[in-house]
XYZ file of C-alpha atoms in Angstrom:
460
model
C 95.346 -2.802 -21.382
C 93.187 0.296 -22.151
C 89.608 -0.355 -23.113
C 90.008 1.440 -26.400
C 92.746 -0.983 -27.402
C 90.520 -3.949 -26.598
C 87.687 -2.374 -28.571
C 89.927 -1.931 -31.628
C 90.189 -5.663 -32.276
C 87.995 -6.698 -35.234
C 85.778 -9.092 -33.259
C 85.380 -6.671 -30.359
C 84.759 -3.813 -32.812
C 81.928 -5.746 -34.472
C 80.484 -6.775 -31.096
C 80.539 -3.174 -29.826
C 78.718 -1.920 -32.896
C 76.206 -4.779 -32.730
C 75.470 -4.238 -29.024
C 74.866 -0.501 -29.375
C 73.005 -0.864 -32.693
C 70.423 -3.180 -31.126
C 69.193 -0.196 -29.110
C 68.650 1.832 -32.276
C 67.137 -1.173 -34.073
C 64.333 -1.772 -31.545
C 63.424 1.923 -31.517
C 63.336 2.237 -35.313
C 61.597 -1.108 -35.749
C 58.831 -0.008 -33.395
C 58.323 3.246 -35.316
C 57.520 1.478 -38.589
C 56.125 -1.908 -37.550
C 53.233 -0.692 -35.375
C 51.542 1.316 -38.123
C 50.959 -1.832 -40.170
C 49.166 -3.438 -37.207
C 46.783 -0.556 -36.471
C 43.814 -1.962 -38.355
C 44.080 -5.383 -36.640
C 44.589 -3.757 -33.219
C 41.538 -1.582 -33.744
C 39.396 -4.587 -34.672
C 40.689 -6.757 -31.808
C 40.302 -4.137 -29.062
C 37.335 -2.203 -30.514
C 39.333 0.990 -30.945
C 38.377 3.895 -33.173
C 40.672 6.412 -34.879
C 41.210 8.321 -31.614
C 42.337 5.219 -29.756
C 44.691 4.224 -32.567
C 46.171 7.707 -32.554
C 46.994 7.210 -28.878
C 48.584 3.812 -29.608
C 51.090 5.642 -31.814
C 51.354 8.897 -29.866
C 51.648 7.511 -26.321
C 54.947 5.969 -27.424
C 56.105 8.946 -29.475
C 55.266 11.534 -26.813
C 56.971 9.635 -23.989
C 59.985 9.113 -26.237
C 60.131 12.781 -27.277
C 59.597 14.318 -23.855
C 62.104 12.073 -22.024
C 64.925 11.972 -24.594
C 66.912 14.771 -22.999
C 66.471 13.281 -19.533
C 67.759 9.932 -20.827
C 70.962 11.508 -22.075
C 71.391 13.521 -18.862
C 70.970 10.414 -16.684
C 73.563 8.582 -18.782
C 76.057 11.386 -18.131
C 75.360 11.272 -14.399
C 75.185 7.561 -13.552
C 76.788 5.900 -16.572
C 75.497 5.298 -20.097
C 75.708 1.497 -19.843
C 73.567 1.407 -16.684
C 70.923 3.618 -18.265
C 71.075 1.708 -21.574
C 70.493 -1.622 -19.817
C 67.742 -0.150 -17.646
C 66.041 1.387 -20.685
C 66.255 -1.857 -22.648
C 64.791 -3.837 -19.733
C 61.950 -1.325 -19.369
C 61.295 -1.359 -23.125
C 61.227 -5.178 -23.180
C 58.867 -5.502 -20.202
C 56.557 -2.865 -21.696
C 56.599 -4.767 -25.006
C 55.458 -7.880 -23.135
C 52.618 -5.863 -21.585
C 51.653 -4.568 -25.050
C 51.534 -8.094 -26.451
C 49.373 -9.334 -23.580
C 47.051 -6.289 -23.478
C 43.337 -7.075 -23.618
C 42.012 -3.518 -23.289
C 42.775 -0.273 -25.149
C 43.991 1.638 -22.100
C 46.349 -1.119 -20.973
C 47.900 -1.107 -24.437
C 48.159 2.698 -24.503
C 49.741 2.806 -21.019
C 52.222 0.084 -21.977
C 53.097 1.999 -25.150
C 53.910 5.068 -23.025
C 56.248 2.956 -20.875
C 57.816 1.605 -24.066
C 58.502 5.185 -25.142
C 60.123 5.954 -21.787
C 62.396 2.936 -22.172
C 63.317 4.019 -25.699
C 64.167 7.515 -24.437
C 66.586 6.026 -21.921
C 68.365 3.585 -24.222
C 68.518 5.547 -27.482
C 70.870 8.434 -26.513
C 72.950 6.145 -24.314
C 73.541 3.662 -27.151
C 75.237 6.392 -29.168
C 77.087 7.695 -26.098
C 78.521 4.198 -25.514
C 79.654 3.963 -29.126
C 81.173 7.429 -28.985
C 83.018 6.620 -25.756
C 84.398 3.303 -27.038
C 86.253 5.038 -29.899
C 86.788 8.525 -28.499
C 90.519 8.346 -29.324
C 90.066 6.877 -32.829
C 87.983 9.301 -34.871
C 88.053 7.431 -38.236
C 86.969 4.193 -36.561
C 84.291 6.078 -34.618
C 82.964 7.670 -37.819
C 82.659 4.249 -39.470
C 81.011 2.835 -36.343
C 78.434 5.633 -36.256
C 77.737 5.048 -39.952
C 77.078 1.362 -39.311
C 74.915 2.253 -36.277
C 72.846 4.579 -38.461
C 72.590 2.000 -41.234
C 71.291 -0.622 -38.782
C 68.492 1.740 -37.784
C 67.695 2.486 -41.420
C 67.471 -1.214 -42.260
C 65.163 -1.784 -39.281
C 62.973 1.131 -40.364
C 62.731 -0.235 -43.907
C 62.204 -3.870 -42.885
C 59.613 -3.064 -40.214
C 56.495 -2.822 -42.403
C 57.282 -5.986 -44.371
C 58.323 -8.000 -41.318
C 55.322 -6.711 -39.387
C 52.891 -7.508 -42.173
C 53.905 -11.152 -42.396
C 54.099 -11.562 -38.607
C 50.596 -10.144 -38.152
C 49.181 -12.371 -40.863
C 50.711 -15.548 -39.448
C 51.096 -14.892 -35.691
C 48.657 -12.080 -34.867
C 49.171 -8.428 -33.961
C 50.652 -9.188 -30.511
C 53.702 -10.757 -32.181
C 55.049 -7.365 -33.304
C 55.528 -6.446 -29.639
C 56.677 -9.836 -28.370
C 59.484 -9.946 -30.941
C 61.203 -7.235 -28.892
C 61.766 -9.649 -25.976
C 64.556 -11.795 -27.482
C 66.152 -8.678 -28.981
C 66.101 -6.997 -25.566
C 67.612 -9.998 -23.770
C 70.365 -10.250 -26.384
C 71.106 -6.509 -26.158
C 71.383 -6.593 -22.350
C 73.714 -9.619 -22.427
C 75.898 -8.014 -25.105
C 76.012 -4.717 -23.198
C 77.430 -6.436 -20.104
C 79.708 -8.662 -22.171
C 81.198 -6.181 -24.646
C 80.540 -2.575 -23.572
C 82.577 -0.586 -21.058
C 80.844 1.860 -18.727
C 81.322 5.491 -19.722
C 83.337 7.773 -17.420
C 81.195 10.043 -15.261
C 81.533 13.806 -15.518
C 83.299 15.492 -12.622
C 80.623 18.187 -12.449
C 77.099 16.845 -12.608
C 74.417 19.533 -12.262
C 71.022 18.352 -11.018
C 68.503 17.061 -13.551
C 65.915 19.675 -14.488
C 62.931 17.700 -13.187
C 60.615 20.740 -13.143
C 61.235 21.382 -16.819
C 60.904 17.667 -17.541
C 57.484 17.464 -15.888
C 56.211 20.585 -17.634
C 57.295 19.443 -21.093
C 55.484 16.121 -20.573
C 52.310 17.956 -19.475
C 52.537 20.385 -22.397
C 53.007 17.747 -25.095
C 50.408 15.302 -23.792
C 47.707 17.961 -23.277
C 48.353 19.583 -26.665
C 48.356 16.285 -28.559
C 45.359 14.990 -26.617
C 43.396 18.108 -27.563
C 44.231 17.615 -31.243
C 43.198 13.960 -31.101
C 39.903 14.883 -29.445
C 38.993 17.287 -32.275
C 38.250 14.322 -34.533
C 35.299 13.180 -32.406
C 34.316 16.285 -30.430
C 35.112 19.214 -32.721
C 37.337 22.219 -32.138
C 34.985 24.095 -29.787
C 34.252 21.254 -27.365
C 35.250 21.577 -23.705
C 37.854 18.748 -23.767
C 39.609 20.387 -26.709
C 39.492 23.914 -25.312
C 40.552 22.670 -21.871
C 43.440 20.675 -23.319
C 44.674 23.616 -25.391
C 44.457 25.990 -22.412
C 46.358 23.529 -20.231
C 49.019 23.214 -22.934
C 49.377 27.011 -23.124
C 49.701 27.367 -19.346
C 52.129 24.429 -18.989
C 54.136 25.597 -22.005
C 54.413 29.123 -20.616
C 55.576 27.804 -17.249
C 58.075 25.555 -19.046
C 59.603 28.548 -20.863
C 59.739 30.487 -17.573
C 61.447 27.609 -15.732
C 63.940 26.981 -18.536
C 64.884 30.663 -18.686
C 65.708 30.720 -14.956
C 67.255 27.282 -14.395
C 71.057 27.098 -14.231
C 71.167 23.761 -16.065
C 68.007 23.658 -18.229
C 67.109 20.464 -20.072
C 66.005 22.596 -23.027
C 68.434 25.556 -23.266
C 66.488 28.418 -24.820
C 69.654 30.361 -25.667
C 70.306 27.736 -28.323
C 67.531 29.335 -30.371
C 69.032 32.797 -30.117
C 71.139 31.989 -33.192
C 69.739 31.500 -36.666
C 70.742 27.966 -37.660
C 69.470 26.018 -34.606
C 66.144 27.836 -34.814
C 65.724 27.139 -38.539
C 66.821 23.493 -38.374
C 64.414 22.880 -35.485
C 61.610 24.423 -37.541
C 62.542 22.210 -40.492
C 62.677 19.126 -38.256
C 59.252 19.947 -36.827
C 57.704 20.345 -40.294
C 59.326 17.169 -41.638
C 58.286 14.847 -38.823
C 54.826 16.352 -38.423
C 53.990 15.727 -42.070
C 55.878 12.431 -42.470
C 54.571 10.661 -39.352
C 51.061 11.877 -40.102
C 51.322 10.551 -43.654
C 52.480 7.083 -42.574
C 49.662 6.848 -40.012
C 47.051 7.984 -42.521
C 48.227 5.726 -45.341
C 48.389 2.683 -43.040
C 44.666 3.043 -42.351
C 43.894 3.978 -45.956
C 45.582 0.894 -47.407
C 43.792 -1.487 -45.066
C 40.396 0.152 -44.548
C 39.793 1.743 -47.954
C 41.888 -0.424 -50.281
C 41.348 -3.602 -48.189
C 45.020 -4.591 -48.323
C 46.079 -7.416 -46.007
C 48.771 -6.597 -43.420
C 51.491 -8.282 -45.482
C 50.453 -6.433 -48.649
C 50.355 -3.181 -46.663
C 53.906 -3.858 -45.499
C 55.031 -4.468 -49.072
C 53.215 -1.302 -50.182
C 55.398 0.716 -47.787
C 58.647 -1.017 -48.779
C 59.554 1.334 -51.703
C 58.892 4.308 -49.413
C 61.173 3.074 -46.626
C 63.871 1.874 -49.025
C 63.923 5.260 -50.769
C 64.433 7.014 -47.410
C 67.478 4.829 -46.674
C 69.082 5.304 -50.107
C 68.407 9.039 -50.094
C 69.912 9.391 -46.599
C 73.100 7.686 -47.746
C 73.384 9.892 -50.845
C 72.705 13.060 -48.866
C 75.917 12.755 -46.868
C 78.098 12.987 -49.974
C 76.074 15.843 -51.446
C 76.261 17.852 -48.223
C 80.005 17.213 -47.972
C 80.515 18.524 -51.527
C 78.009 21.364 -51.730
C 77.282 22.213 -48.097
C 73.974 21.618 -46.277
C 71.958 24.496 -47.697
C 71.454 23.114 -51.221
C 70.356 19.557 -50.317
C 68.115 20.944 -47.556
C 66.294 23.386 -49.814
C 66.041 21.038 -52.815
C 65.011 18.079 -50.683
C 62.271 20.048 -48.943
C 60.980 21.385 -52.260
C 60.796 17.829 -53.597
C 58.875 16.855 -50.482
C 56.485 19.784 -50.912
C 55.925 18.787 -54.545
C 55.165 15.229 -53.440
C 52.606 16.406 -50.905
C 51.025 18.644 -53.538
C 50.709 15.701 -55.931
C 49.325 13.504 -53.140
C 46.634 16.120 -52.510
C 45.209 15.248 -55.953
C 44.387 11.694 -54.855
C 40.885 10.456 -55.699
C 38.795 7.455 -54.656
C 39.774 5.511 -57.793
C 43.496 6.380 -57.722
C 45.507 3.189 -58.269
C 48.407 2.112 -56.067
C 50.935 2.682 -58.875
C 49.576 6.180 -59.434
C 49.858 6.810 -55.721
C 53.362 5.327 -55.528
C 55.101 7.633 -57.984
C 53.700 10.646 -56.141
C 54.577 9.121 -52.774
C 58.220 8.542 -53.714
C 58.822 12.294 -53.922
C 58.517 12.372 -50.135
C 61.260 9.919 -49.048
C 63.638 11.088 -51.766
C 63.213 14.747 -50.858
C 62.992 14.424 -47.103
C 65.715 11.767 -47.043
C 67.924 14.308 -48.795
C 67.046 17.146 -46.415
C 67.299 15.484 -42.979
C 71.036 14.581 -42.927
C 71.839 18.053 -44.284
C 69.644 19.559 -41.567
C 71.555 17.658 -38.878
C 74.912 18.616 -40.410
C 73.918 22.283 -40.512
C 72.933 22.214 -36.843
C 76.011 20.397 -35.525
C 78.396 22.551 -37.555
C 76.849 25.761 -36.190
C 77.253 25.108 -32.452
C 80.379 24.670 -30.295
C 81.583 21.085 -29.985
C 80.683 21.012 -26.300
C 77.064 21.839 -27.183
C 76.653 19.262 -29.957
C 75.030 16.630 -27.745
C 72.565 19.098 -26.274
C 71.755 20.578 -29.691
C 71.177 17.120 -31.172
C 68.944 16.180 -28.232
C 66.873 19.334 -28.627
C 66.475 18.732 -32.368
C 65.368 15.129 -31.834
C 62.912 16.210 -29.123
C 61.378 18.788 -31.461
C 61.196 16.268 -34.302
C 59.557 13.524 -32.249
C 57.090 16.023 -30.799
C 56.223 17.106 -34.322
C 55.632 13.464 -35.260
C 53.167 12.993 -32.404
C 51.295 16.176 -33.303
C 51.214 15.099 -36.967
C 49.548 11.783 -36.101
C 46.981 13.675 -34.002
C 46.188 16.237 -36.710
C 46.151 13.819 -39.663
C 44.001 11.348 -37.753
C 41.530 14.104 -36.873
C 41.330 15.109 -40.532
C 39.985 11.636 -41.338
C 36.789 12.566 -39.441
C 35.671 14.568 -42.492
C 36.003 11.483 -44.721
C 39.034 9.473 -45.770
C 39.700 10.989 -49.193
C 38.676 14.524 -48.219
C 40.771 14.320 -45.050
C 43.782 13.046 -46.968
C 43.466 15.796 -49.566
C 43.305 18.499 -46.885
C 46.189 17.030 -44.862
C 48.450 16.652 -47.902
C 47.694 20.167 -49.157
C 48.485 21.667 -45.745
C 51.671 19.578 -45.658
C 52.753 20.929 -49.033
C 52.539 24.500 -47.746
C 54.274 23.637 -44.448
C 57.227 21.886 -46.112
C 57.509 24.571 -48.815
C 57.686 27.170 -46.029
C 60.452 25.159 -44.364
C 62.318 25.060 -47.706
C 62.080 28.840 -47.991
C 63.439 29.278 -44.464
C 66.327 26.916 -45.204
C 67.185 28.780 -48.407
C 67.019 32.222 -46.803
C 68.630 31.599 -43.432
C 71.056 28.670 -43.787
C 74.532 29.536 -44.990
C 77.153 26.921 -45.855
C 79.701 29.071 -44.011
C 77.797 28.689 -40.718
C 80.386 26.363 -39.248
C 82.724 28.700 -37.426
C 81.284 27.891 -34.000
C 82.164 24.233 -34.426
């Protein structure tokens, strides 16, 4: 009996979605749960702002820079093999994080966690896509449930993390990944079929992969170092120069490689270039904001971890609801309108957040803050729709991988820049970061309005 027929049974259908969704759940859970623990981690391991930035960015950078390689390996040796390997690596790295007794052990383990996430994340979706390749309506519903599982994990992360930290300690937020990982690996072998391998498998672009890792880590490291050393210090200047050299070599290699991991010709057309710019601006400002507010709530407002988690709950819930609503709006009106309006709402929220003062209450902060998830939650699905509808079907996976790489890289840079801004004082740093974010997101809204057309779907 064909595998697709087996997968169409209700029990097998649910098991397939559950097995693949666990990969998305652990990745999304890690994104939101760690920020709540930063203050406790800093106190336990004697880490300053720079060290805490690396706790977040070591994971994000490894995840961003290896995402495309993870998808390419899945195509070459089988998505289930790579998914299981990535989940095992993620779980073992989570154990190392939970047992870490020094800052650098924790940071190194976080980087390995990010590498595991980069392997399992694209392959989880590839497995789901393969299971229902011949049943498009069922596949669409499965992808919707997969996305919803990640959204629930993202929203529940701060609250779950807050209560776990308060009762079990900060290490528990990493150790919780172990039973999830074991369950995901068992379910993958029990319910998921290996994906068919492509007949033609070009070699992995390892040169480009190495250069993108060097570029992102040196650039982000330089930004992090500005907080303690200033912009004209040798570590910062050296890091920026290294990033320029590595980035230039990366562009040269990608332009001459037959099978580049980051196809530059994708940016020769208008929509992929604009959506990547929008994705960069969104993640840079959003990740930086979450990092900054996590420290602000606990260090300035003296919130406990569980109260900090609850303080983020309206923010995360609004992102999920807005994402769901955005799909219907984009389907009715096209992607341009929700993109532009959503980004303008986000810019307005950042502008209002820039007016924060020392005595600003949480409720006063909350109504300003909610502009961000509503606006950005509206813009991101439309951004993805605009990109995928503007490229040929055979390029959709590559285009999506490039967009996610750009977005995650922007998130890492945002944490570095926002954290460095705190060196000038918490409130002053927040005001400057939010004001700069307002201009960045407003610029992205202008680009979306000017250069995105709802008719840009002919290539698909």
